C-alpha cells in the first residue's frame, strides 16, 4: 500500500516542494525514514505513532517506509509530522487518496493528536502559488501567516481528526481569511519621539540625512551625550514600510522562527540591537545548517551596534560583505545559502577607552597610544563603508532646560518620505530604491557637480587623502542632501555638508 502527500521545506528563505511517500508492506513491524532526514524528522515516528493512536485510529503493525523526495536535500524540522500521519492513514484507507492530492500539508503533532505551529510557513505559502493548484492545510496558529499573501486557499486545523475530516469532505471548513493590516495602513504607536531630544540639532540633521537614503552612520561621543537615545528614536523617522518590503522581511523572521502568532506580518521596519559579545555566527548567520543572523533579521531596517569597538574584531570585519552587497553568503560543506541583508548600520562609540577625550568638562585619562589602540579596532575598510561620521558632544545645561517645542518625528518623517519618493522615481529604471545603493555608473549620471563643486571636492580629496570609496560616499551623501532640499542639482552647500559628515577621515590625517 502506497500513499503520497505533498508538503514543503526551506532552503534559506526560499521553499521547495517535498513529496512524502509512505509505503506499508508485509514484514516485521518497523518504521524507517529515508531522504536525508535530520534529528527532528527522525523522531517524528514516535510522535506520529502516538498521535494516530490517541486520535482513535489504528496504527499499522507492519513494515513502514517513509521517503522524503527529493532525497538528496537535507530535511529538518517537525513540519513533516502531519504529512507523514496523513500518508499513513491514506495508505490504510482512512483518508481518500484522490481528495488528498489537492492539498499541501504542514504541521507538528503532539502526542494527543493536536497540531502545533511550525516555522517557515510564509515562504512556503508564497512558493506554493508556483507549484500548482493546491490548497494548504496548516496549524491554526500559522493560518494568519500563511494567508498574508494572495494565493492558495488556507485551511486551519487544530488536530489530526479535524485534518482527516477536512480532506475526506465530512467536515466543511471555510478558507481562512487574513485580517492583517498592510504596513502602509498601520497606525504608528505613540512612543519615543525626536521632539523629546534637547539640543544635538546637528546630530538630528545627520540622522535625517541617513534615514533619507539608508546611509550607514557612526556616532562618537562621551558617555551620557545621547547616542543610544538618538539611535532608538531613529525608527520613528524612517520612511513608510511597503507591503513588498514587509513581506520580504517577514519571510526571514518566519524562517528564523521569530514571528508571534499575533503578528504574522511585520508592520514596522526591524530594529535589531545585539550585544557586543555576539559571535560571528550570531551576527552574520551560520551554524551546521545555516540560519539567518542579525544582519539578515535587520533587512530593510536598522542594525544598531552600541559600543562599536567592543565587538570582536573578526566579527566586525565580517560586516564588510553585507554592507557592500546587501546580502550575506554562508558556505558549508553540505550547502551554500545566501540571505538578504540590506540594512542600515547605526553604530555608537566612545572617543577613547575612558570616554572623555575632547570633553570640555572631564579630563581624559588615556594616553595617545591607548586612544590609537582603541580606535584601531575599527579598520579603515570598515570605516570607509560607513557614510556619516558624527560627533555627539555633551549637551549643555541651557539646552537641557530649554522648554521650547522641538521638531517632531512626524515632521522629519514627512521630509524623509518626500526624499525617498524622489529617489525611487529616479532610480526605478535601474532596480534601485535609495541613493546609498548607487553604483559608479549611477553616480556619474546623477551626482554631477559644477566647477565650484569640482574644485572643492578636489581640494578635500587631496588634503585628506580620501579613498575612492570615501569619495563616492561623499557624492552619494551630497545627492541625498540635495533631494531633501528638493534640488535638481548638487551645489556647494550640499557638498560642504556631506564633507562635514566624514569626521573620522579628517582625524586620520
PDB file of N, CA and C in Angstrom, residues 76-162:
ATOM      1  N   UNK A  76      14.928  19.159   7.726  1.00  0.00           N
ATOM      2  CA  UNK A  76      14.927  19.308   9.178  1.00  0.00           C
ATOM      3  C   UNK A  76      13.619  19.927   9.630  1.00  0.00           C
ATOM      4  N   UNK A  77      13.388  19.940  10.933  1.00  0.00           N
ATOM      5  CA  UNK A  77      12.165  20.495  11.488  1.00  0.00           C
ATOM      6  C   UNK A  77      11.081  19.456  11.670  1.00  0.00           C
ATOM      7  N   UNK A  78      10.019  19.882  12.368  1.00  0.00           N
ATOM      8  CA  UNK A  78       8.931  18.965  12.706  1.00  0.00           C
ATOM      9  C   UNK A  78       7.718  19.132  11.812  1.00  0.00           C
ATOM     10  N   UNK A  79       7.829  19.897  10.732  1.00  0.00           N
ATOM     11  CA  UNK A  79       6.663  20.181   9.891  1.00  0.00           C
ATOM     12  C   UNK A  79       6.181  18.971   9.099  1.00  0.00           C
ATOM     13  N   UNK A  80       6.979  17.895   9.039  1.00  0.00           N
ATOM     14  CA  UNK A  80       6.578  16.711   8.278  1.00  0.00           C
ATOM     15  C   UNK A  80       5.730  15.739   9.098  1.00  0.00           C
ATOM     16  N   UNK A  81       5.491  16.048  10.370  1.00  0.00           N
ATOM     17  CA  UNK A  81       4.686  15.143  11.203  1.00  0.00           C
ATOM     18  C   UNK A  81       3.303  14.927  10.607  1.00  0.00           C
ATOM     19  N   UNK A  82       2.601  16.010  10.296  1.00  0.00           N
ATOM     20  CA  UNK A  82       1.237  15.900   9.774  1.00  0.00           C
ATOM     21  C   UNK A  82       1.202  15.204   8.416  1.00  0.00           C
ATOM     22  N   UNK A  83       2.072  15.548   7.445  1.00  0.00           N
ATOM     23  CA  UNK A  83       2.046  14.805   6.172  1.00  0.00           C
ATOM     24  C   UNK A  83       2.308  13.317   6.342  1.00  0.00           C
ATOM     25  N   UNK A  84       3.226  12.948   7.247  1.00  0.00           N
ATOM     26  CA  UNK A  84       3.524  11.533   7.450  1.00  0.00           C
ATOM     27  C   UNK A  84       2.303  10.817   8.045  1.00  0.00           C
ATOM     28  N   UNK A  85       1.669  11.443   9.039  1.00  0.00           N
ATOM     29  CA  UNK A  85       0.496  10.823   9.666  1.00  0.00           C
ATOM     30  C   UNK A  85      -0.650  10.668   8.667  1.00  0.00           C
ATOM     31  N   UNK A  86      -0.903  11.700   7.873  1.00  0.00           N
ATOM     32  CA  UNK A  86      -1.977  11.621   6.872  1.00  0.00           C
ATOM     33  C   UNK A  86      -1.624  10.585   5.811  1.00  0.00           C
ATOM     34  N   UNK A  87      -0.351  10.504   5.447  1.00  0.00           N
ATOM     35  CA  UNK A  87       0.071   9.491   4.486  1.00  0.00           C
ATOM     36  C   UNK A  87      -0.173   8.085   4.986  1.00  0.00           C
ATOM     37  N   UNK A  88       0.109   7.835   6.263  1.00  0.00           N
ATOM     38  CA  UNK A  88      -0.147   6.518   6.844  1.00  0.00           C
ATOM     39  C   UNK A  88      -1.638   6.207   6.850  1.00  0.00           C
ATOM     40  N   UNK A  89      -2.457   7.201   7.204  1.00  0.00           N
ATOM     41  CA  UNK A  89      -3.908   6.969   7.220  1.00  0.00           C
ATOM     42  C   UNK A  89      -4.452   6.788   5.812  1.00  0.00           C
ATOM     43  N   UNK A  90      -3.809   7.433   4.840  1.00  0.00           N
ATOM     44  CA  UNK A  90      -4.231   7.248   3.447  1.00  0.00           C
ATOM     45  C   UNK A  90      -3.865   5.852   2.958  1.00  0.00           C
ATOM     46  N   UNK A  91      -2.676   5.383   3.334  1.00  0.00           N
ATOM     47  CA  UNK A  91      -2.241   4.052   2.905  1.00  0.00           C
ATOM     48  C   UNK A  91      -3.091   2.944   3.518  1.00  0.00           C
ATOM     49  N   UNK A  92      -3.689   3.226   4.669  1.00  0.00           N
ATOM     50  CA  UNK A  92      -4.556   2.221   5.297  1.00  0.00           C
ATOM     51  C   UNK A  92      -6.029   2.410   4.922  1.00  0.00           C
ATOM     52  N   UNK A  93      -6.328   3.344   4.033  1.00  0.00           N
ATOM     53  CA  UNK A  93      -7.676   3.514   3.511  1.00  0.00           C
ATOM     54  C   UNK A  93      -8.566   4.441   4.304  1.00  0.00           C
ATOM     55  N   UNK A  94      -8.049   5.123   5.321  1.00  0.00           N
ATOM     56  CA  UNK A  94      -8.887   6.012   6.137  1.00  0.00           C
ATOM     57  C   UNK A  94      -9.072   7.365   5.461  1.00  0.00           C
ATOM     58  N   UNK A  95      -8.048   7.833   4.745  1.00  0.00           N
ATOM     59  CA  UNK A  95      -8.105   9.113   4.043  1.00  0.00           C
ATOM     60  C   UNK A  95      -8.269   8.859   2.554  1.00  0.00           C
ATOM     61  N   UNK A  96      -9.148   9.620   1.920  1.00  0.00           N
ATOM     62  CA  UNK A  96      -9.417   9.487   0.487  1.00  0.00           C
ATOM     63  C   UNK A  96      -8.188   9.946  -0.311  1.00  0.00           C
ATOM     64  N   UNK A  97      -7.619   9.036  -1.093  1.00  0.00           N
ATOM     65  CA  UNK A  97      -6.386   9.324  -1.817  1.00  0.00           C
ATOM     66  C   UNK A  97      -6.583  10.403  -2.881  1.00  0.00           C
ATOM     67  N   UNK A  98      -7.689  10.363  -3.618  1.00  0.00           N
ATOM     68  CA  UNK A  98      -7.904  11.333  -4.688  1.00  0.00           C
ATOM     69  C   UNK A  98      -8.100  12.747  -4.136  1.00  0.00           C
ATOM     70  N   UNK A  99      -8.822  12.864  -3.033  1.00  0.00           N
ATOM     71  CA  UNK A  99      -9.043  14.186  -2.438  1.00  0.00           C
ATOM     72  C   UNK A  99      -7.769  14.734  -1.806  1.00  0.00           C
ATOM     73  N   UNK A 100      -6.904  13.843  -1.364  1.00  0.00           N
ATOM     74  CA  UNK A 100      -5.662  14.274  -0.720  1.00  0.00           C
ATOM     75  C   UNK A 100      -4.723  14.970  -1.699  1.00  0.00           C
ATOM     76  N   UNK A 101      -4.841  14.636  -2.988  1.00  0.00           N
ATOM     77  CA  UNK A 101      -3.899  15.154  -3.981  1.00  0.00           C
ATOM     78  C   UNK A 101      -3.956  16.666  -4.159  1.00  0.00           C
ATOM     79  N   UNK A 102      -5.002  17.326  -3.704  1.00  0.00           N
ATOM     80  CA  UNK A 102      -5.123  18.774  -3.912  1.00  0.00           C
ATOM     81  C   UNK A 102      -4.614  19.603  -2.728  1.00  0.00           C
ATOM     82  N   UNK A 103      -4.015  18.931  -1.719  1.00  0.00           N
ATOM     83  CA  UNK A 103      -3.598  19.645  -0.518  1.00  0.00           C
ATOM     84  C   UNK A 103      -2.080  19.590  -0.324  1.00  0.00           C
ATOM     85  N   UNK A 104      -1.539  20.678   0.251  1.00  0.00           N
ATOM     86  CA  UNK A 104      -0.184  20.717   0.795  1.00  0.00           C
ATOM     87  C   UNK A 104      -0.326  20.780   2.303  1.00  0.00           C
ATOM     88  N   UNK A 105       0.377  19.918   3.026  1.00  0.00           N
ATOM     89  CA  UNK A 105       0.204  19.816   4.471  1.00  0.00           C
ATOM     90  C   UNK A 105       1.491  20.172   5.207  1.00  0.00           C
ATOM     91  N   UNK A 106       1.337  20.882   6.305  1.00  0.00           N
ATOM     92  CA  UNK A 106       2.440  21.211   7.207  1.00  0.00           C
ATOM     93  C   UNK A 106       1.915  21.177   8.628  1.00  0.00           C
ATOM     94  N   UNK A 107       2.739  20.723   9.570  1.00  0.00           N
ATOM     95  CA  UNK A 107       2.313  20.765  10.965  1.00  0.00           C
ATOM     96  C   UNK A 107       3.079  19.799  11.835  1.00  0.00           C
ATOM     97  N   UNK A 108       3.313  20.202  13.061  1.00  0.00           N
ATOM     98  CA  UNK A 108       3.924  19.328  14.060  1.00  0.00           C
ATOM     99  C   UNK A 108       2.825  18.706  14.915  1.00  0.00           C
ATOM    100  N   UNK A 109       2.974  17.443  15.239  1.00  0.00           N
ATOM    101  CA  UNK A 109       1.961  16.732  16.020  1.00  0.00           C
ATOM    102  C   UNK A 109       2.407  16.590  17.471  1.00  0.00           C
ATOM    103  N   UNK A 110       1.471  16.813  18.374  1.00  0.00           N
ATOM    104  CA  UNK A 110       1.704  16.453  19.773  1.00  0.00           C
ATOM    105  C   UNK A 110       1.244  15.008  19.967  1.00  0.00           C
ATOM    106  N   UNK A 111       1.552  14.440  21.116  1.00  0.00           N
ATOM    107  CA  UNK A 111       1.233  13.026  21.323  1.00  0.00           C
ATOM    108  C   UNK A 111      -0.262  12.759  21.388  1.00  0.00           C
ATOM    109  N   UNK A 112      -1.064  13.781  21.707  1.00  0.00           N
ATOM    110  CA  UNK A 112      -2.504  13.570  21.775  1.00  0.00           C
ATOM    111  C   UNK A 112      -3.210  13.919  20.469  1.00  0.00           C
ATOM    112  N   UNK A 113      -2.456  14.227  19.417  1.00  0.00           N
ATOM    113  CA  UNK A 113      -3.040  14.485  18.106  1.00  0.00           C
ATOM    114  C   UNK A 113      -3.249  15.947  17.774  1.00  0.00           C
ATOM    115  N   UNK A 114      -2.983  16.845  18.734  1.00  0.00           N
ATOM    116  CA  UNK A 114      -3.094  18.270  18.425  1.00  0.00           C
ATOM    117  C   UNK A 114      -1.999  18.688  17.449  1.00  0.00           C
ATOM    118  N   UNK A 115      -2.295  19.707  16.645  1.00  0.00           N
ATOM    119  CA  UNK A 115      -1.347  20.179  15.635  1.00  0.00           C
ATOM    120  C   UNK A 115      -0.724  21.487  16.111  1.00  0.00           C
ATOM    121  N   UNK A 116       0.598  21.492  16.218  1.00  0.00           N
ATOM    122  CA  UNK A 116       1.327  22.647  16.737  1.00  0.00           C
ATOM    123  C   UNK A 116       1.901  23.477  15.585  1.00  0.00           C
ATOM    124  N   UNK A 117       2.163  24.764  15.829  1.00  0.00           N
ATOM    125  CA  UNK A 117       2.707  25.624  14.763  1.00  0.00           C
ATOM    126  C   UNK A 117       4.142  25.262  14.418  1.00  0.00           C
ATOM    127  N   UNK A 118       4.546  25.616  13.205  1.00  0.00           N
ATOM    128  CA  UNK A 118       5.906  25.376  12.721  1.00  0.00           C
ATOM    129  C   UNK A 118       6.442  26.680  12.141  1.00  0.00           C
ATOM    130  N   UNK A 119       7.747  26.736  11.896  1.00  0.00           N
ATOM    131  CA  UNK A 119       8.355  27.931  11.317  1.00  0.00           C
ATOM    132  C   UNK A 119       8.429  27.797   9.794  1.00  0.00           C
ATOM    133  N   UNK A 120       8.566  28.937   9.131  1.00  0.00           N
ATOM    134  CA  UNK A 120       8.769  28.940   7.687  1.00  0.00           C
ATOM    135  C   UNK A 120       7.515  28.780   6.865  1.00  0.00           C
ATOM    136  N   UNK A 121       6.342  29.029   7.433  1.00  0.00           N
ATOM    137  CA  UNK A 121       5.092  28.851   6.687  1.00  0.00           C
ATOM    138  C   UNK A 121       4.958  29.890   5.572  1.00  0.00           C
ATOM    139  N   UNK A 122       5.332  31.137   5.854  1.00  0.00           N
ATOM    140  CA  UNK A 122       5.145  32.195   4.862  1.00  0.00           C
ATOM    141  C   UNK A 122       5.914  31.932   3.565  1.00  0.00           C
ATOM    142  N   UNK A 123       7.213  31.583   3.600  1.00  0.00           N
ATOM    143  CA  UNK A 123       7.896  31.284   2.333  1.00  0.00           C
ATOM    144  C   UNK A 123       7.257  30.134   1.556  1.00  0.00           C
ATOM    145  N   UNK A 124       6.746  29.135   2.274  1.00  0.00           N
ATOM    146  CA  UNK A 124       6.108  28.000   1.594  1.00  0.00           C
ATOM    147  C   UNK A 124       4.793  28.441   0.962  1.00  0.00           C
ATOM    148  N   UNK A 125       4.024  29.286   1.663  1.00  0.00           N
ATOM    149  CA  UNK A 125       2.765  29.779   1.105  1.00  0.00           C
ATOM    150  C   UNK A 125       3.010  30.640  -0.131  1.00  0.00           C
ATOM    151  N   UNK A 126       4.091  31.428  -0.115  1.00  0.00           N
ATOM    152  CA  UNK A 126       4.434  32.248  -1.281  1.00  0.00           C
ATOM    153  C   UNK A 126       4.830  31.364  -2.460  1.00  0.00           C
ATOM    154  N   UNK A 127       5.659  30.354  -2.188  1.00  0.00           N
ATOM    155  CA  UNK A 127       6.149  29.488  -3.265  1.00  0.00           C
ATOM    156  C   UNK A 127       5.072  28.546  -3.791  1.00  0.00           C
ATOM    157  N   UNK A 128       4.095  28.210  -2.966  1.00  0.00           N
ATOM    158  CA  UNK A 128       3.075  27.239  -3.378  1.00  0.00           C
ATOM    159  C   UNK A 128       2.261  27.719  -4.566  1.00  0.00           C
ATOM    160  N   UNK A 129       2.230  29.025  -4.785  1.00  0.00           N
ATOM    161  CA  UNK A 129       1.492  29.549  -5.934  1.00  0.00           C
ATOM    162  C   UNK A 129       2.074  29.048  -7.253  1.00  0.00           C
ATOM    163  N   UNK A 130       3.359  28.677  -7.255  1.00  0.00           N
ATOM    164  CA  UNK A 130       4.032  28.221  -8.468  1.00  0.00           C
ATOM    165  C   UNK A 130       4.012  26.696  -8.612  1.00  0.00           C
ATOM    166  N   UNK A 131       3.572  25.992  -7.559  1.00  0.00           N
ATOM    167  CA  UNK A 131       3.644  24.536  -7.591  1.00  0.00           C
ATOM    168  C   UNK A 131       2.427  23.876  -8.223  1.00  0.00           C
ATOM    169  N   UNK A 132       1.362  24.612  -8.403  1.00  0.00           N
ATOM    170  CA  UNK A 132       0.157  24.020  -8.973  1.00  0.00           C
ATOM    171  C   UNK A 132      -1.079  24.498  -8.237  1.00  0.00           C
ATOM    172  N   UNK A 133      -2.186  23.881  -8.554  1.00  0.00           N
ATOM    173  CA  UNK A 133      -3.473  24.271  -7.971  1.00  0.00           C
ATOM    174  C   UNK A 133      -3.681  23.515  -6.658  1.00  0.00           C
ATOM    175  N   UNK A 134      -3.065  24.019  -5.610  1.00  0.00           N
ATOM    176  CA  UNK A 134      -3.133  23.376  -4.299  1.00  0.00           C
ATOM    177  C   UNK A 134      -3.822  24.286  -3.291  1.00  0.00           C
ATOM    178  N   UNK A 135      -4.333  23.674  -2.227  1.00  0.00           N
ATOM    179  CA  UNK A 135      -4.755  24.392  -1.022  1.00  0.00           C
ATOM    180  C   UNK A 135      -3.832  23.945   0.109  1.00  0.00           C
ATOM    181  N   UNK A 136      -3.650  24.800   1.101  1.00  0.00           N
ATOM    182  CA  UNK A 136      -2.751  24.494   2.216  1.00  0.00           C
ATOM    183  C   UNK A 136      -3.535  24.157   3.467  1.00  0.00           C
ATOM    184  N   UNK A 137      -3.153  23.065   4.113  1.00  0.00           N
ATOM    185  CA  UNK A 137      -3.677  22.725   5.434  1.00  0.00           C
ATOM    186  C   UNK A 137      -2.582  23.034   6.439  1.00  0.00           C
ATOM    187  N   UNK A 138      -2.860  23.983   7.338  1.00  0.00           N
ATOM    188  CA  UNK A 138      -1.854  24.493   8.261  1.00  0.00           C
ATOM    189  C   UNK A 138      -2.346  24.423   9.691  1.00  0.00           C
ATOM    190  N   UNK A 139      -1.423  24.437  10.662  1.00  0.00           N
ATOM    191  CA  UNK A 139      -1.838  24.585  12.065  1.00  0.00           C
ATOM    192  C   UNK A 139      -2.608  25.890  12.243  1.00  0.00           C
ATOM    193  N   UNK A 140      -3.576  25.893  13.127  1.00  0.00           N
ATOM    194  CA  UNK A 140      -4.417  27.080  13.319  1.00  0.00           C
ATOM    195  C   UNK A 140      -3.587  28.305  13.670  1.00  0.00           C
ATOM    196  N   UNK A 141      -2.493  28.106  14.429  1.00  0.00           N
ATOM    197  CA  UNK A 141      -1.662  29.239  14.833  1.00  0.00           C
ATOM    198  C   UNK A 141      -0.826  29.794  13.681  1.00  0.00           C
ATOM    199  N   UNK A 142      -0.695  29.052  12.588  1.00  0.00           N
ATOM    200  CA  UNK A 142       0.056  29.520  11.423  1.00  0.00           C
ATOM    201  C   UNK A 142      -0.840  30.032  10.305  1.00  0.00           C
ATOM    202  N   UNK A 143      -2.162  29.920  10.471  1.00  0.00           N
ATOM    203  CA  UNK A 143      -3.073  30.248   9.372  1.00  0.00           C
ATOM    204  C   UNK A 143      -2.961  31.718   8.971  1.00  0.00           C
ATOM    205  N   UNK A 144      -2.872  32.614   9.930  1.00  0.00           N
ATOM    206  CA  UNK A 144      -2.765  34.042   9.628  1.00  0.00           C
ATOM    207  C   UNK A 144      -1.506  34.329   8.821  1.00  0.00           C
ATOM    208  N   UNK A 145      -0.413  33.689   9.196  1.00  0.00           N
ATOM    209  CA  UNK A 145       0.857  33.865   8.477  1.00  0.00           C
ATOM    210  C   UNK A 145       0.742  33.368   7.044  1.00  0.00           C
ATOM    211  N   UNK A 146       0.126  32.209   6.844  1.00  0.00           N
ATOM    212  CA  UNK A 146       0.006  31.659   5.504  1.00  0.00           C
ATOM    213  C   UNK A 146      -0.926  32.443   4.611  1.00  0.00           C
ATOM    214  N   UNK A 147      -1.924  33.125   5.220  1.00  0.00           N
ATOM    215  CA  UNK A 147      -2.927  33.846   4.446  1.00  0.00           C
ATOM    216  C   UNK A 147      -2.536  35.287   4.147  1.00  0.00           C
ATOM    217  N   UNK A 148      -1.340  35.694   4.559  1.00  0.00           N
ATOM    218  CA  UNK A 148      -0.895  37.077   4.328  1.00  0.00           C
ATOM    219  C   UNK A 148      -0.858  37.396   2.847  1.00  0.00           C
ATOM    220  N   UNK A 149      -0.389  36.438   2.039  1.00  0.00           N
ATOM    221  CA  UNK A 149      -0.268  36.674   0.606  1.00  0.00           C
ATOM    222  C   UNK A 149      -1.488  36.109  -0.119  1.00  0.00           C
ATOM    223  N   UNK A 150      -1.878  36.782  -1.178  1.00  0.00           N
ATOM    224  CA  UNK A 150      -2.970  36.264  -2.003  1.00  0.00           C
ATOM    225  C   UNK A 150      -2.460  35.063  -2.780  1.00  0.00           C
ATOM    226  N   UNK A 151      -3.124  33.951  -2.649  1.00  0.00           N
ATOM    227  CA  UNK A 151      -2.654  32.742  -3.315  1.00  0.00           C
ATOM    228  C   UNK A 151      -3.556  31.578  -3.007  1.00  0.00           C
ATOM    229  N   UNK A 152      -3.002  30.421  -2.665  1.00  0.00           N
ATOM    230  CA  UNK A 152      -3.823  29.233  -2.422  1.00  0.00           C
ATOM    231  C   UNK A 152      -4.707  29.405  -1.191  1.00  0.00           C
ATOM    232  N   UNK A 153      -5.832  28.679  -1.175  1.00  0.00           N
ATOM    233  CA  UNK A 153      -6.706  28.687  -0.010  1.00  0.00           C
ATOM    234  C   UNK A 153      -5.970  28.104   1.192  1.00  0.00           C
ATOM    235  N   UNK A 154      -6.228  28.688   2.348  1.00  0.00           N
ATOM    236  CA  UNK A 154      -5.613  28.246   3.598  1.00  0.00           C
ATOM    237  C   UNK A 154      -6.699  27.662   4.490  1.00  0.00           C
ATOM    238  N   UNK A 155      -6.485  26.425   4.955  1.00  0.00           N
ATOM    239  CA  UNK A 155      -7.413  25.793   5.880  1.00  0.00           C
ATOM    240  C   UNK A 155      -6.695  25.568   7.210  1.00  0.00           C
ATOM    241  N   UNK A 156      -7.286  26.084   8.272  1.00  0.00           N
ATOM    242  CA  UNK A 156      -6.691  25.974   9.605  1.00  0.00           C
ATOM    243  C   UNK A 156      -7.287  24.791  10.344  1.00  0.00           C
ATOM    244  N   UNK A 157      -6.438  23.908  10.855  1.00  0.00           N
ATOM    245  CA  UNK A 157      -6.902  22.742  11.616  1.00  0.00           C
ATOM    246  C   UNK A 157      -6.182  22.703  12.959  1.00  0.00           C
ATOM    247  N   UNK A 158      -6.868  22.121  13.937  1.00  0.00           N
ATOM    248  CA  UNK A 158      -6.326  22.096  15.291  1.00  0.00           C
ATOM    249  C   UNK A 158      -5.871  20.709  15.746  1.00  0.00           C
ATOM    250  N   UNK A 159      -6.364  19.651  15.095  1.00  0.00           N
ATOM    251  CA  UNK A 159      -5.938  18.312  15.489  1.00  0.00           C
ATOM    252  C   UNK A 159      -5.991  17.383  14.284  1.00  0.00           C
ATOM    253  N   UNK A 160      -5.468  16.197  14.463  1.00  0.00           N
ATOM    254  CA  UNK A 160      -5.367  15.229  13.367  1.00  0.00           C
ATOM    255  C   UNK A 160      -6.745  14.818  12.865  1.00  0.00           C
ATOM    256  N   UNK A 161      -7.677  14.603  13.764  1.00  0.00           N
ATOM    257  CA  UNK A 161      -9.020  14.205  13.347  1.00  0.00           C
ATOM    258  C   UNK A 161      -9.692  15.257  12.490  1.00  0.00           C
ATOM    259  N   UNK A 162      -9.493  16.529  12.807  1.00  0.00           N
ATOM    260  CA  UNK A 162     -10.079  17.604  12.017  1.00  0.00           C
ATOM    261  C   UNK A 162      -9.470  17.642  10.621  1.00  0.00           C
TER     262      UNK A 162
END
